[in-house]
Amino acid sequence: MIEYRNLRVALLGAGSVGSQVASLLLEHRDELANRVGAGLDLVGVAVRDMDAARDADIPKELLTTDAESLILGSDIVVELIGGLEPARTHILNAINSGADVITANKALLATHGPELFEAAGQVGAQLYYEAAVGGAIPIIRPLRDSLAGDRVQRILGIVNGTTNFILDLMDREGESLEQALKTAQDLGYAEADPTADVEGYDAAQKAAILASLAFHSTVPLESVYREGITGITHEQVVKARRAGFVIKLLAICERLTGPEGQDGVSVRVHPALIPDAHPLAAVHGANNAVFLEAEAAGNLMFYGAGAGGIETASAVLGDVVSAARRHVAGGPGVAESAHANLPVLPIDAVTTRYQITLAVLDRPGVLATIATEFSEHGVSVEAVEQHAAEVRPGAASTATLVIGTHEATESSLAATVAALKASDVVSSVESVLRVEGL
Ligand SMILES: NC(=O)C1=CN([C@@H]2O[C@H](COP(=O)(O)OP(=O)(O)OC[C@H]3O[C@@H](n4cnc5c(N)ncnc54)[C@H](O)[C@@H]3O)[C@@H](O)[C@H]2O)C=CC1
Ligand SMILES: N[C@@H](CC=O)C(=O)O
Ligand code: NA
């Protein structure tokens, strides 16, 4: 058997994920060499601070602050710094110096993915990123390889662990959003600045990556519709549960036909009600899951740890082994495919069901007035539930109406809600939530 020379692996960043990748590469060195058919030499770890405390021990002699020199001459470069720069420049330098690149950086891929794939394609380098969506869960490779012969219709994903953890605590422990966020921070799930998590930016980046792969199209981050969970109240969570639903922050990617009959896709991130019997309703804590509907395969679900240093390191190492095997065995590798180039249609073109909760005056004719507002805007009501009138001394009595709709477009629903807000019989529109997974 021809012995292949050892491969030089450079690691950029030794934080939560990077330090675990270094540790596993060193600890499982012999086993990985057997799987690859060549040794994997960790030749250096680029860090910002040589003396920082780390989650896993890395021999001091491997640490360097000179990322540029480390990249040159490496066969595989693993970028785990995060953020846009200098990560982007390091990756481009690595590709142009002939290395394959592994990254977990969803922010960078969602923003500069086409530039990086183009650069890799030009020199025949590989860019792997299994850890960028769903942490440890295999989802990139299944979309790129296993489902390459099928036609993905729709993806419903819980792709942000922090927000799932928060909504789950609000549901199961009765905590307010603020309390639950504090708990998530104390347990190390949320960032010190959790804006990217709670406002849905992190999930939007992952949605753009998933949709690009699933629909063989370029999906710019700016085209992803995004709402976070900061408007979700404990009361909404309790009412949802009573009505047989749970609230989840979902990333939804689906094929759509636009208003002029054109083929397109919709990519959106927002909180939504899902029935408590849906498999995604059973995804608790900081776990992630991707529920996927494909034309031939039917429904598939991918579930597991969406975050965490060592869990995410598993996905990174899988990519390192794939890249290393290609070095040993040769072959062209896998190219990104954007041949379908389906346009991302605006949120107005999306059709879904809604649940609207209204505080209304409790007097004759109110229900008929409200029903008229829905029908005048082309929104069909599926169910109406009225809750006991609230009697306050000296004030007109009010009742709570929970109205479920059939499928309606976002634009017709928005027009209905505006009319309800302006109506004399509506005291307030308490909540408007989309319903998915029915
Ligand atoms: N932590 C997690 O659960 C997951 C993280 N990811 C992604 O993995 C990547 C790494 O994330 P974490 O390890 O959590 O972040 P982290 O913040 O713990 O680690 C990043 C490390 O890079 C270092 N660094 C920053 N600039 C540098 C530079 N110019 N040169 C060398 N080192 C530099 C920082 O000092 C820090 O130690 C990010 O892209 C993140 O989005 C993806 C999935 C899950
Ligand atoms: N902050 C992210 C970490 C993984 O990508 C999350 O909460 O899911
Ligand atoms: Na993954």
CSV table of C-alpha atoms and ligand atoms in Angstrom, one decimal:
chain,number,residue,atom,x,y,z
A,1,MET,CA,0.0,0.0,0.0
A,2,ILE,CA,1.3,3.5,-0.9
A,3,GLU,CA,1.8,5.5,2.3
A,4,TYR,CA,0.4,9.0,1.9
A,5,ARG,CA,2.4,11.9,3.6
A,6,ASN,CA,0.9,13.4,6.7
A,7,LEU,CA,-1.5,16.3,6.1
A,8,ARG,CA,-0.9,19.7,7.7
A,9,VAL,CA,-4.0,21.1,9.5
A,10,ALA,CA,-4.0,24.7,10.7
A,11,LEU,CA,-6.6,25.9,13.2
A,12,LEU,CA,-7.7,29.5,13.4
A,13,GLY,CA,-9.4,30.3,16.7
A,14,ALA,CA,-9.3,28.4,20.0
A,15,GLY,CA,-12.6,29.4,21.6
A,16,SER,CA,-15.5,27.2,22.6
A,17,VAL,CA,-15.4,25.1,19.4
A,18,GLY,CA,-11.8,25.6,18.3
A,19,SER,CA,-10.3,24.4,21.6
A,20,GLN,CA,-12.4,21.2,21.4
A,21,VAL,CA,-11.4,20.6,17.8
A,22,ALA,CA,-7.7,20.9,18.7
A,23,SER,CA,-8.1,18.6,21.7
A,24,LEU,CA,-10.0,15.9,19.6
A,25,LEU,CA,-7.5,16.1,16.8
A,26,LEU,CA,-4.7,15.4,19.2
A,27,GLU,CA,-6.5,12.9,21.3
A,28,HIS,CA,-7.8,10.8,18.4
A,29,ARG,CA,-4.8,11.2,16.2
A,30,ASP,CA,-4.1,7.5,15.5
A,31,GLU,CA,-7.8,6.6,14.9
A,32,LEU,CA,-8.3,9.5,12.5
A,33,ALA,CA,-5.1,8.6,10.6
A,34,ASN,CA,-6.5,5.1,10.1
A,35,ARG,CA,-9.8,6.5,8.8
A,36,VAL,CA,-8.2,9.0,6.5
A,37,GLY,CA,-5.2,6.9,5.3
A,38,ALA,CA,-2.8,9.6,6.3
A,39,GLY,CA,-1.8,11.3,9.5
A,40,LEU,CA,-3.4,14.6,10.4
A,41,ASP,CA,-0.7,16.9,11.9
A,42,LEU,CA,-2.1,19.9,13.8
A,43,VAL,CA,0.7,22.3,12.8
A,44,GLY,CA,-0.6,25.4,14.7
A,45,VAL,CA,-3.4,27.2,16.3
A,46,ALA,CA,-3.9,30.9,15.6
A,47,VAL,CA,-5.1,32.8,18.6
A,48,ARG,CA,-5.5,36.4,19.6
A,49,ASP,CA,-4.3,36.1,23.1
A,50,MET,CA,-1.5,33.5,23.9
A,51,ASP,CA,-2.3,33.4,27.6
A,52,ALA,CA,-6.2,33.2,27.5
A,53,ALA,CA,-7.9,30.5,29.5
A,54,ARG,CA,-9.3,27.8,27.2
A,55,ASP,CA,-12.0,25.1,27.5
A,56,ALA,CA,-9.6,22.4,26.5
A,57,ASP,CA,-5.8,22.2,26.9
A,58,ILE,CA,-3.7,22.9,23.8
A,59,PRO,CA,0.1,22.5,23.9
A,60,LYS,CA,1.6,26.0,24.2
A,61,GLU,CA,4.1,25.4,21.4
A,62,LEU,CA,1.2,25.1,18.9
A,63,LEU,CA,-0.2,28.6,19.6
A,64,THR,CA,0.7,31.5,17.4
A,65,THR,CA,-0.7,35.0,16.8
A,66,ASP,CA,0.6,34.8,13.2
A,67,ALA,CA,-2.4,33.4,11.3
A,68,GLU,CA,-1.1,34.4,7.9
A,69,SER,CA,2.1,32.4,8.1
A,70,LEU,CA,0.3,29.4,9.6
A,71,ILE,CA,-2.1,29.3,6.6
A,72,LEU,CA,0.6,29.2,4.0
A,73,GLY,CA,1.8,25.6,3.5
A,74,SER,CA,-1.2,24.0,5.2
A,75,ASP,CA,-3.4,21.4,3.4
A,76,ILE,CA,-6.5,22.0,5.5
A,77,VAL,CA,-7.4,25.3,7.3
A,78,VAL,CA,-10.1,25.2,9.9
A,79,GLU,CA,-11.6,28.7,10.5
A,80,LEU,CA,-13.3,29.0,14.0
A,81,ILE,CA,-12.8,32.7,14.7
A,82,GLY,CA,-16.3,33.7,13.7
A,83,GLY,CA,-17.4,37.1,12.4
A,84,LEU,CA,-16.8,38.6,8.9
A,85,GLU,CA,-13.2,39.9,9.1
A,86,PRO,CA,-10.5,38.7,9.4
A,87,ALA,CA,-12.2,35.3,8.8
A,88,ARG,CA,-13.1,36.1,5.2
A,89,THR,CA,-9.6,37.2,4.3
A,90,HIS,CA,-8.0,34.2,6.0
A,91,ILE,CA,-10.3,31.8,4.1
A,92,LEU,CA,-9.6,33.5,0.8
A,93,ASN,CA,-5.9,33.3,1.5
A,94,ALA,CA,-6.2,29.6,2.4
A,95,ILE,CA,-8.1,28.8,-0.8
A,96,ASN,CA,-5.6,30.7,-2.9
A,97,SER,CA,-2.7,28.9,-1.3
A,98,GLY,CA,-4.2,25.6,-2.3
A,99,ALA,CA,-5.8,24.5,1.0
A,100,ASP,CA,-9.2,23.1,1.6
A,101,VAL,CA,-11.2,25.0,4.2
A,102,ILE,CA,-13.5,24.0,7.0
A,103,THR,CA,-15.6,26.7,8.7
A,104,ALA,CA,-18.6,26.9,11.2
A,105,ASN,CA,-19.1,30.5,10.4
A,106,LYS,CA,-22.8,31.0,9.3
A,107,ALA,CA,-22.5,34.8,9.5
A,108,LEU,CA,-19.7,34.8,6.9
A,109,LEU,CA,-21.3,32.1,4.7
A,110,ALA,CA,-24.7,33.9,4.7
A,111,THR,CA,-23.0,37.2,3.8
A,112,HIS,CA,-20.1,36.3,1.5
A,113,GLY,CA,-20.9,32.6,0.6
A,114,PRO,CA,-21.0,33.2,-3.2
A,115,GLU,CA,-17.6,35.0,-3.2
A,116,LEU,CA,-16.0,32.2,-1.2
A,117,PHE,CA,-17.5,29.3,-3.2
A,118,GLU,CA,-16.5,31.1,-6.4
A,119,ALA,CA,-12.9,31.4,-5.2
A,120,ALA,CA,-12.9,27.8,-4.1
A,121,GLY,CA,-14.4,26.6,-7.4
A,122,GLN,CA,-11.7,28.5,-9.4
A,123,VAL,CA,-8.8,26.6,-7.8
A,124,GLY,CA,-10.6,23.3,-7.2
A,125,ALA,CA,-10.5,23.7,-3.4
A,126,GLN,CA,-13.2,22.4,-1.1
A,127,LEU,CA,-15.2,24.6,1.4
A,128,TYR,CA,-17.0,22.5,4.0
A,129,TYR,CA,-19.3,23.9,6.6
A,130,GLU,CA,-21.4,21.2,8.4
A,131,ALA,CA,-21.1,23.0,11.7
A,132,ALA,CA,-22.6,26.2,10.4
A,133,VAL,CA,-26.2,25.0,10.7
A,134,GLY,CA,-27.6,22.8,13.4
A,135,GLY,CA,-24.2,22.4,15.2
A,136,ALA,CA,-23.6,18.7,15.5
A,137,ILE,CA,-26.6,17.6,13.5
A,138,PRO,CA,-25.7,16.3,10.0
A,139,ILE,CA,-27.9,18.6,7.8
A,140,ILE,CA,-25.5,20.2,5.2
A,141,ARG,CA,-24.2,16.9,3.9
A,142,PRO,CA,-27.7,15.3,3.7
A,143,LEU,CA,-28.9,18.3,1.7
A,144,ARG,CA,-25.9,18.5,-0.5
A,145,ASP,CA,-25.4,14.7,-1.1
A,146,SER,CA,-28.1,12.4,0.2
A,147,LEU,CA,-31.0,14.5,-1.2
A,148,ALA,CA,-29.2,15.7,-4.3
A,149,GLY,CA,-31.5,13.4,-6.4
A,150,ASP,CA,-34.7,14.6,-4.8
A,151,ARG,CA,-36.7,17.8,-4.8
A,152,VAL,CA,-37.0,19.6,-1.5
A,153,GLN,CA,-40.4,21.3,-1.1
A,154,ARG,CA,-40.2,22.7,2.3
A,155,ILE,CA,-38.0,23.0,5.4
A,156,LEU,CA,-39.3,23.9,8.9
A,157,GLY,CA,-36.3,24.3,11.2
A,158,ILE,CA,-35.6,25.1,14.8
A,159,VAL,CA,-32.1,26.3,14.2
A,160,ASN,CA,-31.3,28.6,17.1
A,161,GLY,CA,-30.7,26.8,20.4
A,162,THR,CA,-30.9,29.9,22.6
A,163,THR,CA,-34.4,31.0,21.5
A,164,ASN,CA,-35.7,27.4,21.7
A,165,PHE,CA,-34.4,27.2,25.3
A,166,ILE,CA,-36.0,30.5,26.2
A,167,LEU,CA,-39.4,29.6,24.7
A,168,ASP,CA,-39.3,26.1,26.3
A,169,LEU,CA,-38.6,27.6,29.7
A,170,MET,CA,-41.5,30.1,29.3
A,171,ASP,CA,-43.8,27.1,28.4
A,172,ARG,CA,-42.6,24.5,30.9
A,173,GLU,CA,-41.4,26.6,33.8
A,174,GLY,CA,-43.7,29.6,33.4
A,175,GLU,CA,-40.8,32.0,33.2
A,176,SER,CA,-41.0,35.4,31.6
A,177,LEU,CA,-38.9,36.0,28.5
A,178,GLU,CA,-36.5,38.2,30.6
A,179,GLN,CA,-36.1,35.5,33.3
A,180,ALA,CA,-35.6,32.8,30.7
A,181,LEU,CA,-33.0,34.8,28.8
A,182,LYS,CA,-31.1,35.4,32.1
A,183,THR,CA,-31.2,31.6,32.7
A,184,ALA,CA,-29.9,31.0,29.2
A,185,GLN,CA,-27.1,33.4,29.7
A,186,ASP,CA,-26.2,31.9,33.1
A,187,LEU,CA,-26.0,28.5,31.5
A,188,GLY,CA,-23.8,29.8,28.7
A,189,TYR,CA,-26.3,29.2,25.9
A,190,ALA,CA,-26.8,32.8,25.0
A,191,GLU,CA,-24.2,35.3,24.1
A,192,ALA,CA,-23.4,38.1,26.6
A,193,ASP,CA,-25.1,40.3,23.8
A,194,PRO,CA,-27.9,37.9,22.8
A,195,THR,CA,-29.3,40.2,20.0
A,196,ALA,CA,-28.3,37.8,17.2
A,197,ASP,CA,-30.2,35.0,18.9
A,198,VAL,CA,-33.4,36.7,20.2
A,199,GLU,CA,-33.9,38.9,17.2
A,200,GLY,CA,-33.6,36.0,14.8
A,201,TYR,CA,-30.4,37.1,12.9
A,202,ASP,CA,-28.6,33.9,13.7
A,203,ALA,CA,-31.6,31.8,12.5
A,204,ALA,CA,-31.9,34.0,9.4
A,205,GLN,CA,-28.2,33.3,8.5
A,206,LYS,CA,-28.9,29.6,8.9
A,207,ALA,CA,-32.1,29.8,6.9
A,208,ALA,CA,-30.2,31.5,4.0
A,209,ILE,CA,-27.7,28.6,4.0
A,210,LEU,CA,-30.3,25.9,4.1
A,211,ALA,CA,-32.5,27.4,1.4
A,212,SER,CA,-29.5,27.9,-0.9
A,213,LEU,CA,-28.6,24.3,-0.7
A,214,ALA,CA,-32.2,22.9,-0.7
A,215,PHE,CA,-33.3,24.9,-3.7
A,216,HIS,CA,-30.0,25.1,-5.7
A,217,SER,CA,-30.3,28.9,-5.7
A,218,THR,CA,-28.5,31.9,-4.3
A,219,VAL,CA,-30.3,33.2,-1.3
A,220,PRO,CA,-29.0,36.6,-0.1
A,221,LEU,CA,-29.3,37.2,3.6
A,222,GLU,CA,-31.1,40.5,3.0
A,223,SER,CA,-33.9,38.5,1.2
A,224,VAL,CA,-34.7,36.5,4.4
A,225,TYR,CA,-37.8,37.9,6.2
A,226,ARG,CA,-37.0,38.0,9.9
A,227,GLU,CA,-38.8,38.5,13.2
A,228,GLY,CA,-37.4,37.6,16.6
A,229,ILE,CA,-39.0,36.5,19.8
A,230,THR,CA,-38.8,39.6,21.9
A,231,GLY,CA,-42.5,40.4,21.3
A,232,ILE,CA,-43.6,37.0,22.7
A,233,THR,CA,-45.2,37.1,26.1
A,234,HIS,CA,-45.7,34.5,28.8
A,235,GLU,CA,-49.5,35.0,28.3
A,236,GLN,CA,-49.3,34.1,24.6
A,237,VAL,CA,-47.3,30.9,25.4
A,238,VAL,CA,-49.9,29.9,28.1
A,239,LYS,CA,-52.8,30.6,25.7
A,240,ALA,CA,-51.1,28.7,22.9
A,241,ARG,CA,-50.6,25.7,25.1
A,242,ARG,CA,-54.2,25.7,26.2
A,243,ALA,CA,-55.3,25.8,22.6
A,244,GLY,CA,-53.0,22.8,21.7
A,245,PHE,CA,-50.1,24.6,20.3
A,246,VAL,CA,-46.5,25.6,21.2
A,247,ILE,CA,-44.7,28.7,20.1
A,248,LYS,CA,-41.3,28.1,18.3
A,249,LEU,CA,-38.9,30.4,16.4
A,250,LEU,CA,-39.0,28.7,13.0
A,251,ALA,CA,-36.8,29.0,9.9
A,252,ILE,CA,-39.1,28.3,7.0
A,253,CYS,CA,-37.9,27.7,3.5
A,254,GLU,CA,-40.4,26.7,0.8
A,255,ARG,CA,-41.1,26.6,-2.9
A,256,LEU,CA,-43.8,29.1,-3.8
A,257,THR,CA,-45.6,30.3,-6.9
A,258,GLY,CA,-45.6,34.1,-7.0
A,259,PRO,CA,-48.6,36.3,-7.8
A,260,GLU,CA,-47.7,36.3,-11.5
A,261,GLY,CA,-47.4,32.5,-11.6
A,262,GLN,CA,-43.6,32.6,-11.4
A,263,ASP,CA,-41.7,29.9,-9.6
A,264,GLY,CA,-39.8,31.1,-6.5
A,265,VAL,CA,-39.0,30.4,-2.9
A,266,SER,CA,-39.8,32.0,0.4
A,267,VAL,CA,-37.3,32.1,3.2
A,268,ARG,CA,-38.5,33.5,6.5
A,269,VAL,CA,-37.8,33.4,10.3
A,270,HIS,CA,-40.5,34.2,12.8
A,271,PRO,CA,-42.2,32.8,15.9
A,272,ALA,CA,-45.1,30.6,14.9
A,273,LEU,CA,-47.7,28.3,16.6
A,274,ILE,CA,-47.2,24.6,15.8
A,275,PRO,CA,-49.6,21.9,16.9
A,276,ASP,CA,-48.3,20.1,20.0
A,277,ALA,CA,-48.5,16.8,18.2
A,278,HIS,CA,-46.0,18.0,15.5
A,279,PRO,CA,-42.5,16.4,15.9
A,280,LEU,CA,-41.0,19.9,16.2
A,281,ALA,CA,-43.1,20.6,19.3
A,282,ALA,CA,-41.1,17.9,21.1
A,283,VAL,CA,-37.8,19.7,20.6
A,284,HIS,CA,-36.9,21.0,24.0
A,285,GLY,CA,-34.1,23.0,25.6
A,286,ALA,CA,-31.2,24.2,23.4
A,287,ASN,CA,-31.7,21.4,20.9
A,288,ASN,CA,-32.3,22.0,17.2
A,289,ALA,CA,-34.3,20.1,14.6
A,290,VAL,CA,-34.8,20.4,10.9
A,291,PHE,CA,-38.1,19.0,9.5
A,292,LEU,CA,-37.9,18.6,5.8
A,293,GLU,CA,-40.5,17.6,3.1
A,294,ALA,CA,-39.1,16.2,-0.1
A,295,GLU,CA,-41.0,15.1,-3.2
A,296,ALA,CA,-39.8,11.5,-3.2
A,297,ALA,CA,-38.4,11.0,0.3
A,298,GLY,CA,-41.5,12.4,2.1
A,299,ASN,CA,-40.9,13.8,5.6
A,300,LEU,CA,-37.5,13.6,7.3
A,301,MET,CA,-36.4,15.1,10.6
A,302,PHE,CA,-32.9,15.8,11.7
A,303,TYR,CA,-32.5,16.3,15.5
A,304,GLY,CA,-29.8,16.9,18.1
A,305,ALA,CA,-27.4,19.4,19.7
A,306,GLY,CA,-27.5,22.6,17.7
A,307,ALA,CA,-24.8,24.3,19.8
A,308,GLY,CA,-22.0,23.6,22.3
A,309,GLY,CA,-18.2,23.5,21.9
A,310,ILE,CA,-17.6,19.7,21.8
A,311,GLU,CA,-20.8,18.9,19.9
A,312,THR,CA,-20.0,21.4,17.2
A,313,ALA,CA,-16.5,20.1,17.1
A,314,SER,CA,-17.9,16.7,16.0
A,315,ALA,CA,-19.3,18.3,12.8
A,316,VAL,CA,-16.0,20.2,12.2
A,317,LEU,CA,-14.0,17.0,12.5
A,318,GLY,CA,-16.3,15.2,10.1
A,319,ASP,CA,-15.5,17.9,7.6
A,320,VAL,CA,-11.7,17.6,8.3
A,321,VAL,CA,-11.9,13.8,7.6
A,322,SER,CA,-13.8,14.4,4.4
A,323,ALA,CA,-11.3,17.0,3.2
A,324,ALA,CA,-8.4,14.8,4.2
A,325,ARG,CA,-9.8,11.7,2.4
A,326,ARG,CA,-10.1,13.7,-0.8
A,327,HIS,CA,-6.4,14.7,-0.5
A,328,VAL,CA,-5.5,11.1,-0.2
A,329,ALA,CA,-7.9,9.6,-2.7
A,330,GLY,CA,-8.1,12.5,-5.1
A,331,GLY,CA,-11.2,13.4,-7.1
A,332,PRO,CA,-13.0,16.6,-7.8
A,333,GLY,CA,-15.0,17.0,-4.6
A,334,VAL,CA,-18.4,18.6,-4.3
A,335,ALA,CA,-19.2,21.9,-6.0
A,336,GLU,CA,-22.0,24.3,-4.8
A,337,SER,CA,-24.9,24.3,-7.1
A,338,ALA,CA,-27.0,27.4,-7.8
A,339,HIS,CA,-28.2,26.3,-11.2
A,340,ALA,CA,-31.9,26.7,-10.4
A,341,ASN,CA,-31.5,30.3,-9.4
A,342,LEU,CA,-35.1,30.6,-8.1
A,343,PRO,CA,-35.9,34.1,-6.9
A,344,VAL,CA,-36.7,34.8,-3.3
A,345,LEU,CA,-40.3,36.1,-3.3
A,346,PRO,CA,-41.3,38.9,-0.8
A,347,ILE,CA,-43.1,37.9,2.4
A,348,ASP,CA,-46.4,39.4,0.9
A,349,ALA,CA,-46.5,36.4,-1.5
A,350,VAL,CA,-46.5,33.9,1.4
A,351,THR,CA,-49.7,32.1,2.3
A,352,THR,CA,-50.3,30.7,5.7
A,353,ARG,CA,-52.8,30.4,8.5
A,354,TYR,CA,-53.1,32.8,11.4
A,355,GLN,CA,-54.4,33.0,14.9
A,356,ILE,CA,-55.5,36.5,16.0
A,357,THR,CA,-56.5,37.4,19.5
A,358,LEU,CA,-58.7,40.5,20.0
A,359,ALA,CA,-60.1,42.3,23.0
A,360,VAL,CA,-63.6,43.4,21.8
A,361,LEU,CA,-66.6,45.2,23.2
A,362,ASP,CA,-69.0,42.6,24.6
A,363,ARG,CA,-72.3,43.7,22.9
A,364,PRO,CA,-74.7,42.5,20.2
A,365,GLY,CA,-73.5,42.7,16.6
A,366,VAL,CA,-69.7,42.8,17.4
A,367,LEU,CA,-69.0,39.3,16.0
A,368,ALA,CA,-70.8,40.2,12.8
A,369,THR,CA,-68.8,43.5,12.4
A,370,ILE,CA,-65.5,41.6,12.9
A,371,ALA,CA,-66.5,38.8,10.5
A,372,THR,CA,-67.2,41.4,7.9
A,373,GLU,CA,-63.7,42.9,8.2
A,374,PHE,CA,-62.2,39.5,7.6
A,375,SER,CA,-64.4,38.7,4.6
A,376,GLU,CA,-63.9,42.2,3.0
A,377,HIS,CA,-60.2,41.6,3.0
A,378,GLY,CA,-60.5,38.1,1.5
A,379,VAL,CA,-59.5,36.3,4.7
A,380,SER,CA,-61.6,33.2,5.4
A,381,VAL,CA,-62.3,32.5,9.1
A,382,GLU,CA,-61.9,28.9,10.2
A,383,ALA,CA,-62.8,29.0,13.9
A,384,VAL,CA,-63.8,31.6,16.5
A,385,GLU,CA,-63.6,31.1,20.2
A,386,GLN,CA,-65.0,33.6,22.7
A,387,HIS,CA,-63.7,33.8,26.3
A,388,ALA,CA,-65.6,35.2,29.2
A,389,ALA,CA,-66.3,38.9,29.3
A,390,GLU,CA,-64.1,40.9,31.6
A,391,VAL,CA,-66.2,43.2,33.8
A,392,ARG,CA,-64.5,46.3,35.1
A,393,PRO,CA,-66.4,48.8,37.3
A,394,GLY,CA,-67.4,51.9,35.2
A,395,ALA,CA,-65.9,50.5,32.0
A,396,ALA,CA,-67.6,48.9,29.0
A,397,SER,CA,-67.3,45.1,29.3
A,398,THR,CA,-64.9,43.4,26.9
A,399,ALA,CA,-64.5,39.8,25.7
A,400,THR,CA,-61.5,38.0,24.2
A,401,LEU,CA,-62.0,36.6,20.7
A,402,VAL,CA,-59.5,34.0,19.3
A,403,ILE,CA,-59.9,33.8,15.6
A,404,GLY,CA,-58.2,31.1,13.5
A,405,THR,CA,-58.1,31.7,9.7
A,406,HIS,CA,-57.8,29.4,6.7
A,407,GLU,CA,-54.7,30.1,4.5
A,408,ALA,CA,-54.4,33.8,3.7
A,409,THR,CA,-51.7,35.9,2.1
A,410,GLU,CA,-49.5,38.1,4.4
A,411,SER,CA,-50.8,41.2,2.6
A,412,SER,CA,-54.5,40.4,3.1
A,413,LEU,CA,-53.9,39.5,6.7
A,414,ALA,CA,-52.0,42.7,7.3
A,415,ALA,CA,-54.9,44.7,5.7
A,416,THR,CA,-57.4,42.9,8.0
A,417,VAL,CA,-55.4,43.6,11.1
A,418,ALA,CA,-55.1,47.3,10.2
A,419,ALA,CA,-58.9,47.5,9.7
A,420,LEU,CA,-59.4,45.7,13.0
A,421,LYS,CA,-57.2,48.1,14.8
A,422,ALA,CA,-59.2,51.0,13.4
A,423,SER,CA,-62.6,49.4,14.3
A,424,ASP,CA,-64.8,50.9,17.0
A,425,VAL,CA,-65.7,47.5,18.4
A,426,VAL,CA,-62.1,46.3,18.8
A,427,SER,CA,-60.4,47.5,22.1
A,428,SER,CA,-57.0,46.0,21.1
A,429,VAL,CA,-55.4,43.5,18.8
A,430,GLU,CA,-53.6,41.4,21.4
A,431,SER,CA,-51.7,39.0,19.2
A,432,VAL,CA,-51.2,37.9,15.6
A,433,LEU,CA,-49.4,34.6,15.2
A,434,ARG,CA,-48.8,32.5,12.1
A,435,VAL,CA,-49.7,28.8,12.4
A,436,GLU,CA,-47.4,26.3,10.8
A,437,GLY,CA,-47.2,22.5,10.6
A,438,LEU,CA,-50.9,21.7,10.4
B,1,LIG,N1,-20.4,27.8,20.0
B,1,LIG,C1,-21.3,27.1,19.3
B,1,LIG,O1,-22.1,26.4,19.9
B,1,LIG,C2,-21.3,27.2,17.9
B,1,LIG,C3,-20.5,28.0,17.2
B,1,LIG,N2,-20.6,28.1,15.8
B,1,LIG,C4,-19.7,28.9,15.1
B,1,LIG,O2,-18.3,28.5,15.3
B,1,LIG,C5,-17.4,29.6,15.2
B,1,LIG,C6,-16.7,29.7,16.5
B,1,LIG,O3,-17.6,29.9,17.6
B,1,LIG,P1,-17.1,29.8,19.1
B,1,LIG,O4,-16.0,28.9,19.3
B,1,LIG,O5,-18.4,29.6,19.9
B,1,LIG,O6,-16.6,31.3,19.4
B,1,LIG,P2,-15.7,31.9,20.5
B,1,LIG,O7,-15.9,33.3,20.6
B,1,LIG,O8,-15.7,31.0,21.7
B,1,LIG,O9,-14.2,31.6,19.8
B,1,LIG,C7,-13.7,32.4,18.8
B,1,LIG,C8,-12.2,32.6,19.2
B,1,LIG,O10,-11.5,33.2,18.1
B,1,LIG,C9,-10.6,34.1,18.7
B,1,LIG,N3,-10.2,35.1,17.7
B,1,LIG,C10,-10.9,36.2,17.4
B,1,LIG,N4,-10.3,36.9,16.4
B,1,LIG,C11,-9.2,36.2,16.2
B,1,LIG,C12,-8.1,36.4,15.3
B,1,LIG,N5,-8.0,37.4,14.4
B,1,LIG,N6,-7.1,35.4,15.2
B,1,LIG,C13,-7.2,34.4,16.0
B,1,LIG,N7,-8.1,34.1,16.9
B,1,LIG,C14,-9.1,35.0,17.0
B,1,LIG,C15,-11.3,34.6,19.9
B,1,LIG,O11,-10.3,35.2,20.8
B,1,LIG,C16,-11.9,33.4,20.5
B,1,LIG,O12,-11.1,32.7,21.3
B,1,LIG,C17,-18.3,30.9,15.0
B,1,LIG,O13,-18.4,31.1,13.6
B,1,LIG,C18,-19.7,30.4,15.5
B,1,LIG,O14,-20.8,31.1,14.8
B,1,LIG,C19,-21.4,27.3,15.1
B,1,LIG,C20,-22.2,26.4,15.7
B,1,LIG,C21,-22.3,26.4,17.2
B,2,LIG,N1,-26.1,31.0,19.3
B,2,LIG,C1,-26.4,29.9,18.5
B,2,LIG,C2,-25.2,28.9,18.6
B,2,LIG,C3,-25.1,28.0,17.4
B,2,LIG,O1,-25.1,28.3,16.2
B,2,LIG,C4,-27.6,29.2,19.1
B,2,LIG,O2,-28.1,29.6,20.1
B,2,LIG,O3,-28.1,28.3,18.4
B,3,NA,NA,-24.7,20.6,11.3
